[in-house]
Amino acid sequence: MKFNPCVSDQCTEDGTHCAGCGRSHQEIAETKQLVMNLVNFSQKQGYENTDDFADFIQKSLAKKLQTP
């Protein structure tokens, strides 16, 4: 399955899937929760360089997804 980001002006909450991105509302909710967990962690640590933290997370995630 290919990830499709939300298109906010086309997002819907009716049915089981968003009409804008096609993802299930459950997937969208879980993704939002993952992001909020990262935000909360960054704030808890008091990071001032949040762009560096976000870059690290992106690179780490990409590397781990490529590892068999």
PDB file of N, CA, C and O in Angstrom:
ATOM      1  N   MET A   1       0.845  -1.172   0.000  1.00  0.00           N
ATOM      2  CA  MET A   1       0.000   0.000   0.000  1.00  0.00           C
ATOM      3  C   MET A   1       0.890   1.236   0.000  1.00  0.00           C
ATOM      4  O   MET A   1       1.906   1.283   0.682  1.00  0.00           O
ATOM      5  N   LYS A   2       0.503   2.220  -0.758  1.00  0.00           N
ATOM      6  CA  LYS A   2       1.248   3.468  -0.828  1.00  0.00           C
ATOM      7  C   LYS A   2       0.634   4.472   0.145  1.00  0.00           C
ATOM      8  O   LYS A   2      -0.589   4.601   0.233  1.00  0.00           O
ATOM      9  N   PHE A   3       1.487   5.181   0.889  1.00  0.00           N
ATOM     10  CA  PHE A   3       1.020   6.211   1.811  1.00  0.00           C
ATOM     11  C   PHE A   3       0.573   7.436   1.027  1.00  0.00           C
ATOM     12  O   PHE A   3       1.270   7.893   0.122  1.00  0.00           O
ATOM     13  N   ASN A   4      -0.590   7.946   1.378  1.00  0.00           N
ATOM     14  CA  ASN A   4      -1.095   9.189   0.795  1.00  0.00           C
ATOM     15  C   ASN A   4      -1.357  10.171   1.928  1.00  0.00           C
ATOM     16  O   ASN A   4      -2.190   9.894   2.795  1.00  0.00           O
ATOM     17  N   PRO A   5      -0.654  11.306   1.927  1.00  0.00           N
ATOM     18  CA  PRO A   5      -0.899  12.288   2.989  1.00  0.00           C
ATOM     19  C   PRO A   5      -2.270  12.932   2.813  1.00  0.00           C
ATOM     20  O   PRO A   5      -2.828  12.950   1.718  1.00  0.00           O
ATOM     21  N   CYS A   6      -2.792  13.448   3.909  1.00  0.00           N
ATOM     22  CA  CYS A   6      -4.084  14.123   3.880  1.00  0.00           C
ATOM     23  C   CYS A   6      -3.996  15.400   3.048  1.00  0.00           C
ATOM     24  O   CYS A   6      -2.979  16.080   3.039  1.00  0.00           O
ATOM     25  N   VAL A   7      -5.080  15.683   2.374  1.00  0.00           N
ATOM     26  CA  VAL A   7      -5.245  16.944   1.668  1.00  0.00           C
ATOM     27  C   VAL A   7      -6.355  17.667   2.426  1.00  0.00           C
ATOM     28  O   VAL A   7      -7.532  17.393   2.220  1.00  0.00           O
ATOM     29  N   SER A   8      -5.949  18.560   3.333  1.00  0.00           N
ATOM     30  CA  SER A   8      -6.866  19.088   4.338  1.00  0.00           C
ATOM     31  C   SER A   8      -8.167  19.661   3.790  1.00  0.00           C
ATOM     32  O   SER A   8      -9.205  19.511   4.416  1.00  0.00           O
ATOM     33  N   ASP A   9      -8.147  20.291   2.638  1.00  0.00           N
ATOM     34  CA  ASP A   9      -9.390  20.863   2.125  1.00  0.00           C
ATOM     35  C   ASP A   9     -10.318  19.809   1.528  1.00  0.00           C
ATOM     36  O   ASP A   9     -11.461  20.093   1.204  1.00  0.00           O
ATOM     37  N   GLN A  10      -9.834  18.562   1.386  1.00  0.00           N
ATOM     38  CA  GLN A  10     -10.653  17.487   0.844  1.00  0.00           C
ATOM     39  C   GLN A  10     -10.918  16.386   1.872  1.00  0.00           C
ATOM     40  O   GLN A  10     -11.528  15.372   1.546  1.00  0.00           O
ATOM     41  N   CYS A  11     -10.459  16.569   3.108  1.00  0.00           N
ATOM     42  CA  CYS A  11     -10.629  15.538   4.132  1.00  0.00           C
ATOM     43  C   CYS A  11     -12.101  15.397   4.524  1.00  0.00           C
ATOM     44  O   CYS A  11     -12.826  16.384   4.597  1.00  0.00           O
ATOM     45  N   THR A  12     -12.494  14.158   4.761  1.00  0.00           N
ATOM     46  CA  THR A  12     -13.851  13.879   5.218  1.00  0.00           C
ATOM     47  C   THR A  12     -13.789  12.956   6.423  1.00  0.00           C
ATOM     48  O   THR A  12     -12.813  12.236   6.611  1.00  0.00           O
ATOM     49  N   GLU A  13     -14.823  12.984   7.228  1.00  0.00           N
ATOM     50  CA  GLU A  13     -14.904  12.108   8.392  1.00  0.00           C
ATOM     51  C   GLU A  13     -16.030  11.093   8.242  1.00  0.00           C
ATOM     52  O   GLU A  13     -16.238  10.282   9.132  1.00  0.00           O
ATOM     53  N   ASP A  14     -16.753  11.134   7.142  1.00  0.00           N
ATOM     54  CA  ASP A  14     -17.857  10.200   6.913  1.00  0.00           C
ATOM     55  C   ASP A  14     -17.314   8.845   6.473  1.00  0.00           C
ATOM     56  O   ASP A  14     -16.248   8.757   5.853  1.00  0.00           O
ATOM     57  N   GLY A  15     -18.058   7.785   6.779  1.00  0.00           N
ATOM     58  CA  GLY A  15     -17.685   6.445   6.347  1.00  0.00           C
ATOM     59  C   GLY A  15     -16.449   5.937   7.059  1.00  0.00           C
ATOM     60  O   GLY A  15     -16.084   6.408   8.128  1.00  0.00           O
ATOM     61  N   THR A  16     -15.791   4.983   6.443  1.00  0.00           N
ATOM     62  CA  THR A  16     -14.609   4.365   7.052  1.00  0.00           C
ATOM     63  C   THR A  16     -13.306   4.952   6.542  1.00  0.00           C
ATOM     64  O   THR A  16     -12.266   4.777   7.168  1.00  0.00           O
ATOM     65  N   HIS A  17     -13.353   5.635   5.392  1.00  0.00           N
ATOM     66  CA  HIS A  17     -12.140   6.179   4.782  1.00  0.00           C
ATOM     67  C   HIS A  17     -12.339   7.645   4.399  1.00  0.00           C
ATOM     68  O   HIS A  17     -13.448   8.071   4.062  1.00  0.00           O
ATOM     69  N   CYS A  18     -11.251   8.377   4.428  1.00  0.00           N
ATOM     70  CA  CYS A  18     -11.258   9.781   4.027  1.00  0.00           C
ATOM     71  C   CYS A  18     -11.381   9.871   2.511  1.00  0.00           C
ATOM     72  O   CYS A  18     -10.685   9.157   1.782  1.00  0.00           O
ATOM     73  N   ALA A  19     -12.248  10.754   2.026  1.00  0.00           N
ATOM     74  CA  ALA A  19     -12.407  10.935   0.581  1.00  0.00           C
ATOM     75  C   ALA A  19     -11.204  11.660  -0.021  1.00  0.00           C
ATOM     76  O   ALA A  19     -10.928  11.518  -1.207  1.00  0.00           O
ATOM     77  N   GLY A  20     -10.479  12.428   0.783  1.00  0.00           N
ATOM     78  CA  GLY A  20      -9.335  13.193   0.273  1.00  0.00           C
ATOM     79  C   GLY A  20      -8.101  12.350   0.034  1.00  0.00           C
ATOM     80  O   GLY A  20      -7.500  12.384  -1.033  1.00  0.00           O
ATOM     81  N   CYS A  21      -7.710  11.537   1.046  1.00  0.00           N
ATOM     82  CA  CYS A  21      -6.467  10.771   0.934  1.00  0.00           C
ATOM     83  C   CYS A  21      -6.705   9.274   0.747  1.00  0.00           C
ATOM     84  O   CYS A  21      -5.793   8.548   0.371  1.00  0.00           O
ATOM     85  N   GLY A  22      -7.906   8.808   1.050  1.00  0.00           N
ATOM     86  CA  GLY A  22      -8.225   7.395   0.878  1.00  0.00           C
ATOM     87  C   GLY A  22      -7.827   6.503   2.039  1.00  0.00           C
ATOM     88  O   GLY A  22      -8.085   5.305   2.031  1.00  0.00           O
ATOM     89  N   ARG A  23      -7.180   7.077   3.051  1.00  0.00           N
ATOM     90  CA  ARG A  23      -6.764   6.267   4.196  1.00  0.00           C
ATOM     91  C   ARG A  23      -7.942   6.068   5.151  1.00  0.00           C
ATOM     92  O   ARG A  23      -8.864   6.879   5.197  1.00  0.00           O
ATOM     93  N   SER A  24      -7.867   4.995   5.918  1.00  0.00           N
ATOM     94  CA  SER A  24      -8.929   4.755   6.897  1.00  0.00           C
ATOM     95  C   SER A  24      -8.824   5.799   8.002  1.00  0.00           C
ATOM     96  O   SER A  24      -7.743   6.313   8.297  1.00  0.00           O
ATOM     97  N   HIS A  25      -9.956   6.088   8.611  1.00  0.00           N
ATOM     98  CA  HIS A  25      -9.951   7.051   9.705  1.00  0.00           C
ATOM     99  C   HIS A  25      -9.141   6.516  10.884  1.00  0.00           C
ATOM    100  O   HIS A  25      -8.525   7.300  11.610  1.00  0.00           O
ATOM    101  N   GLN A  26      -9.098   5.209  11.043  1.00  0.00           N
ATOM    102  CA  GLN A  26      -8.282   4.614  12.114  1.00  0.00           C
ATOM    103  C   GLN A  26      -6.799   4.865  11.850  1.00  0.00           C
ATOM    104  O   GLN A  26      -6.056   5.241  12.752  1.00  0.00           O
ATOM    105  N   GLU A  27      -6.371   4.668  10.604  1.00  0.00           N
ATOM    106  CA  GLU A  27      -4.965   4.917  10.252  1.00  0.00           C
ATOM    107  C   GLU A  27      -4.607   6.379  10.484  1.00  0.00           C
ATOM    108  O   GLU A  27      -3.540   6.697  11.025  1.00  0.00           O
ATOM    109  N   ILE A  28      -5.491   7.273  10.093  1.00  0.00           N
ATOM    110  CA  ILE A  28      -5.250   8.710  10.276  1.00  0.00           C
ATOM    111  C   ILE A  28      -5.119   9.025  11.761  1.00  0.00           C
ATOM    112  O   ILE A  28      -4.202   9.743  12.172  1.00  0.00           O
ATOM    113  N   ALA A  29      -6.006   8.484  12.578  1.00  0.00           N
ATOM    114  CA  ALA A  29      -5.963   8.725  14.025  1.00  0.00           C
ATOM    115  C   ALA A  29      -4.673   8.189  14.631  1.00  0.00           C
ATOM    116  O   ALA A  29      -4.045   8.851  15.467  1.00  0.00           O
ATOM    117  N   GLU A  30      -4.249   6.995  14.208  1.00  0.00           N
ATOM    118  CA  GLU A  30      -3.011   6.410  14.742  1.00  0.00           C
ATOM    119  C   GLU A  30      -1.794   7.219  14.307  1.00  0.00           C
ATOM    120  O   GLU A  30      -0.851   7.405  15.088  1.00  0.00           O
ATOM    121  N   THR A  31      -1.804   7.717  13.080  1.00  0.00           N
ATOM    122  CA  THR A  31      -0.698   8.537  12.592  1.00  0.00           C
ATOM    123  C   THR A  31      -0.614   9.834  13.378  1.00  0.00           C
ATOM    124  O   THR A  31       0.471  10.271  13.784  1.00  0.00           O
ATOM    125  N   LYS A  32      -1.773  10.456  13.622  1.00  0.00           N
ATOM    126  CA  LYS A  32      -1.790  11.680  14.422  1.00  0.00           C
ATOM    127  C   LYS A  32      -1.245  11.416  15.819  1.00  0.00           C
ATOM    128  O   LYS A  32      -0.512  12.243  16.379  1.00  0.00           O
ATOM    129  N   GLN A  33      -1.590  10.263  16.396  1.00  0.00           N
ATOM    130  CA  GLN A  33      -1.109   9.925  17.736  1.00  0.00           C
ATOM    131  C   GLN A  33       0.409   9.731  17.741  1.00  0.00           C
ATOM    132  O   GLN A  33       1.095  10.175  18.654  1.00  0.00           O
ATOM    133  N   LEU A  34       0.949   9.068  16.693  1.00  0.00           N
ATOM    134  CA  LEU A  34       2.402   8.913  16.592  1.00  0.00           C
ATOM    135  C   LEU A  34       3.099  10.262  16.541  1.00  0.00           C
ATOM    136  O   LEU A  34       4.103  10.485  17.220  1.00  0.00           O
ATOM    137  N   VAL A  35       2.556  11.167  15.739  1.00  0.00           N
ATOM    138  CA  VAL A  35       3.148  12.503  15.619  1.00  0.00           C
ATOM    139  C   VAL A  35       3.074  13.229  16.954  1.00  0.00           C
ATOM    140  O   VAL A  35       4.061  13.846  17.393  1.00  0.00           O
ATOM    141  N   MET A  36       1.927  13.157  17.617  1.00  0.00           N
ATOM    142  CA  MET A  36       1.793  13.833  18.910  1.00  0.00           C
ATOM    143  C   MET A  36       2.752  13.242  19.946  1.00  0.00           C
ATOM    144  O   MET A  36       3.287  13.981  20.776  1.00  0.00           O
ATOM    145  N   ASN A  37       2.981  11.929  19.893  1.00  0.00           N
ATOM    146  CA  ASN A  37       3.954  11.313  20.801  1.00  0.00           C
ATOM    147  C   ASN A  37       5.352  11.890  20.573  1.00  0.00           C
ATOM    148  O   ASN A  37       6.087  12.149  21.531  1.00  0.00           O
ATOM    149  N   LEU A  38       5.724  12.082  19.319  1.00  0.00           N
ATOM    150  CA  LEU A  38       7.024  12.681  19.012  1.00  0.00           C
ATOM    151  C   LEU A  38       7.085  14.136  19.465  1.00  0.00           C
ATOM    152  O   LEU A  38       8.105  14.585  20.008  1.00  0.00           O
ATOM    153  N   VAL A  39       6.008  14.876  19.255  1.00  0.00           N
ATOM    154  CA  VAL A  39       5.953  16.269  19.704  1.00  0.00           C
ATOM    155  C   VAL A  39       6.099  16.331  21.222  1.00  0.00           C
ATOM    156  O   VAL A  39       6.902  17.111  21.747  1.00  0.00           O
ATOM    157  N   ASN A  40       5.336  15.507  21.907  1.00  0.00           N
ATOM    158  CA  ASN A  40       5.388  15.505  23.374  1.00  0.00           C
ATOM    159  C   ASN A  40       6.768  15.115  23.884  1.00  0.00           C
ATOM    160  O   ASN A  40       7.276  15.701  24.844  1.00  0.00           O
ATOM    161  N   PHE A  41       7.407  14.128  23.243  1.00  0.00           N
ATOM    162  CA  PHE A  41       8.753  13.717  23.637  1.00  0.00           C
ATOM    163  C   PHE A  41       9.734  14.869  23.448  1.00  0.00           C
ATOM    164  O   PHE A  41      10.540  15.170  24.337  1.00  0.00           O
ATOM    165  N   SER A  42       9.661  15.531  22.295  1.00  0.00           N
ATOM    166  CA  SER A  42      10.556  16.651  22.006  1.00  0.00           C
ATOM    167  C   SER A  42      10.373  17.777  23.024  1.00  0.00           C
ATOM    168  O   SER A  42      11.347  18.355  23.519  1.00  0.00           O
ATOM    169  N   GLN A  43       9.122  18.062  23.352  1.00  0.00           N
ATOM    170  CA  GLN A  43       8.848  19.111  24.336  1.00  0.00           C
ATOM    171  C   GLN A  43       9.323  18.706  25.725  1.00  0.00           C
ATOM    172  O   GLN A  43       9.883  19.525  26.455  1.00  0.00           O
ATOM    173  N   LYS A  44       9.118  17.454  26.085  1.00  0.00           N
ATOM    174  CA  LYS A  44       9.553  16.953  27.393  1.00  0.00           C
ATOM    175  C   LYS A  44      11.066  17.079  27.538  1.00  0.00           C
ATOM    176  O   LYS A  44      11.576  17.419  28.605  1.00  0.00           O
ATOM    177  N   GLN A  45      11.786  16.798  26.455  1.00  0.00           N
ATOM    178  CA  GLN A  45      13.247  16.893  26.484  1.00  0.00           C
ATOM    179  C   GLN A  45      13.725  18.337  26.433  1.00  0.00           C
ATOM    180  O   GLN A  45      14.881  18.623  26.728  1.00  0.00           O
ATOM    181  N   GLY A  46      12.849  19.233  26.028  1.00  0.00           N
ATOM    182  CA  GLY A  46      13.218  20.644  25.932  1.00  0.00           C
ATOM    183  C   GLY A  46      14.104  20.963  24.745  1.00  0.00           C
ATOM    184  O   GLY A  46      14.886  21.914  24.791  1.00  0.00           O
ATOM    185  N   TYR A  47      13.976  20.171  23.676  1.00  0.00           N
ATOM    186  CA  TYR A  47      14.807  20.409  22.497  1.00  0.00           C
ATOM    187  C   TYR A  47      14.530  21.790  21.913  1.00  0.00           C
ATOM    188  O   TYR A  47      13.378  22.165  21.698  1.00  0.00           O
ATOM    189  N   GLU A  48      15.593  22.511  21.655  1.00  0.00           N
ATOM    190  CA  GLU A  48      15.481  23.811  20.996  1.00  0.00           C
ATOM    191  C   GLU A  48      15.627  23.657  19.487  1.00  0.00           C
ATOM    192  O   GLU A  48      15.148  24.491  18.728  1.00  0.00           O
ATOM    193  N   ASN A  49      16.303  22.589  19.071  1.00  0.00           N
ATOM    194  CA  ASN A  49      16.576  22.344  17.652  1.00  0.00           C
ATOM    195  C   ASN A  49      15.625  21.257  17.119  1.00  0.00           C
ATOM    196  O   ASN A  49      16.051  20.185  16.712  1.00  0.00           O
ATOM    197  N   THR A  50      14.341  21.583  17.112  1.00  0.00           N
ATOM    198  CA  THR A  50      13.337  20.587  16.723  1.00  0.00           C
ATOM    199  C   THR A  50      13.481  20.143  15.267  1.00  0.00           C
ATOM    200  O   THR A  50      13.133  19.013  14.941  1.00  0.00           O
ATOM    201  N   ASP A  51      14.008  21.007  14.403  1.00  0.00           N
ATOM    202  CA  ASP A  51      14.234  20.597  13.012  1.00  0.00           C
ATOM    203  C   ASP A  51      15.274  19.475  12.947  1.00  0.00           C
ATOM    204  O   ASP A  51      15.109  18.513  12.177  1.00  0.00           O
ATOM    205  N   ASP A  52      16.317  19.568  13.753  1.00  0.00           N
ATOM    206  CA  ASP A  52      17.333  18.514  13.792  1.00  0.00           C
ATOM    207  C   ASP A  52      16.738  17.218  14.332  1.00  0.00           C
ATOM    208  O   ASP A  52      17.042  16.132  13.840  1.00  0.00           O
ATOM    209  N   PHE A  53      15.894  17.321  15.343  1.00  0.00           N
ATOM    210  CA  PHE A  53      15.236  16.137  15.902  1.00  0.00           C
ATOM    211  C   PHE A  53      14.351  15.479  14.841  1.00  0.00           C
ATOM    212  O   PHE A  53      14.406  14.268  14.638  1.00  0.00           O
ATOM    213  N   ALA A  54      13.555  16.286  14.134  1.00  0.00           N
ATOM    214  CA  ALA A  54      12.678  15.754  13.083  1.00  0.00           C
ATOM    215  C   ALA A  54      13.495  15.105  11.962  1.00  0.00           C
ATOM    216  O   ALA A  54      13.130  14.032  11.465  1.00  0.00           O
ATOM    217  N   ASP A  55      14.601  15.717  11.578  1.00  0.00           N
ATOM    218  CA  ASP A  55      15.472  15.136  10.545  1.00  0.00           C
ATOM    219  C   ASP A  55      16.044  13.799  11.012  1.00  0.00           C
ATOM    220  O   ASP A  55      16.112  12.838  10.241  1.00  0.00           O
ATOM    221  N   PHE A  56      16.466  13.732  12.276  1.00  0.00           N
ATOM    222  CA  PHE A  56      17.000  12.495  12.825  1.00  0.00           C
ATOM    223  C   PHE A  56      15.943  11.392  12.791  1.00  0.00           C
ATOM    224  O   PHE A  56      16.231  10.257  12.390  1.00  0.00           O
ATOM    225  N   ILE A  57      14.723  11.714  13.205  1.00  0.00           N
ATOM    226  CA  ILE A  57      13.639  10.723  13.198  1.00  0.00           C
ATOM    227  C   ILE A  57      13.384  10.238  11.781  1.00  0.00           C
ATOM    228  O   ILE A  57      13.251   9.032  11.538  1.00  0.00           O
ATOM    229  N   GLN A  58      13.326  11.140  10.823  1.00  0.00           N
ATOM    230  CA  GLN A  58      13.078  10.763   9.421  1.00  0.00           C
ATOM    231  C   GLN A  58      14.181   9.846   8.902  1.00  0.00           C
ATOM    232  O   GLN A  58      13.903   8.803   8.304  1.00  0.00           O
ATOM    233  N   LYS A  59      15.427  10.195   9.147  1.00  0.00           N
ATOM    234  CA  LYS A  59      16.545   9.385   8.662  1.00  0.00           C
ATOM    235  C   LYS A  59      16.589   8.029   9.360  1.00  0.00           C
ATOM    236  O   LYS A  59      16.839   7.003   8.726  1.00  0.00           O
ATOM    237  N   SER A  60      16.350   8.022  10.657  1.00  0.00           N
ATOM    238  CA  SER A  60      16.355   6.774  11.416  1.00  0.00           C
ATOM    239  C   SER A  60      15.239   5.845  10.944  1.00  0.00           C
ATOM    240  O   SER A  60      15.453   4.641  10.754  1.00  0.00           O
ATOM    241  N   LEU A  61      14.067   6.397  10.739  1.00  0.00           N
ATOM    242  CA  LEU A  61      12.930   5.607  10.257  1.00  0.00           C
ATOM    243  C   LEU A  61      13.218   5.028   8.877  1.00  0.00           C
ATOM    244  O   LEU A  61      13.011   3.829   8.636  1.00  0.00           O
ATOM    245  N   ALA A  62      13.706   5.863   7.967  1.00  0.00           N
ATOM    246  CA  ALA A  62      14.010   5.401   6.614  1.00  0.00           C
ATOM    247  C   ALA A  62      15.054   4.282   6.640  1.00  0.00           C
ATOM    248  O   ALA A  62      14.922   3.278   5.930  1.00  0.00           O
ATOM    249  N   LYS A  63      16.086   4.431   7.467  1.00  0.00           N
ATOM    250  CA  LYS A  63      17.139   3.414   7.567  1.00  0.00           C
ATOM    251  C   LYS A  63      16.574   2.103   8.091  1.00  0.00           C
ATOM    252  O   LYS A  63      16.865   1.033   7.553  1.00  0.00           O
ATOM    253  N   LYS A  64      15.756   2.170   9.127  1.00  0.00           N
ATOM    254  CA  LYS A  64      15.206   0.953   9.724  1.00  0.00           C
ATOM    255  C   LYS A  64      14.214   0.258   8.791  1.00  0.00           C
ATOM    256  O   LYS A  64      14.098  -0.962   8.794  1.00  0.00           O
ATOM    257  N   LEU A  65      13.520   1.016   7.975  1.00  0.00           N
ATOM    258  CA  LEU A  65      12.578   0.417   7.023  1.00  0.00           C
ATOM    259  C   LEU A  65      13.314  -0.277   5.862  1.00  0.00           C
ATOM    260  O   LEU A  65      12.775  -1.196   5.272  1.00  0.00           O
ATOM    261  N   GLN A  66      14.540   0.142   5.571  1.00  0.00           N
ATOM    262  CA  GLN A  66      15.324  -0.471   4.510  1.00  0.00           C
ATOM    263  C   GLN A  66      16.045  -1.730   4.978  1.00  0.00           C
ATOM    264  O   GLN A  66      16.458  -2.533   4.173  1.00  0.00           O
ATOM    265  N   THR A  67      16.204  -1.876   6.283  1.00  0.00           N
ATOM    266  CA  THR A  67      16.904  -3.035   6.841  1.00  0.00           C
ATOM    267  C   THR A  67      15.973  -4.243   6.826  1.00  0.00           C
ATOM    268  O   THR A  67      14.873  -4.170   7.361  1.00  0.00           O
ATOM    269  N   PRO A  68      16.439  -5.354   6.192  1.00  0.00           N
ATOM    270  CA  PRO A  68      15.564  -6.539   6.127  1.00  0.00           C
ATOM    271  C   PRO A  68      15.347  -7.201   7.480  1.00  0.00           C
ATOM    272  O   PRO A  68      16.035  -7.127   8.389  1.00  0.00           O
TER     273      PRO A  68
END
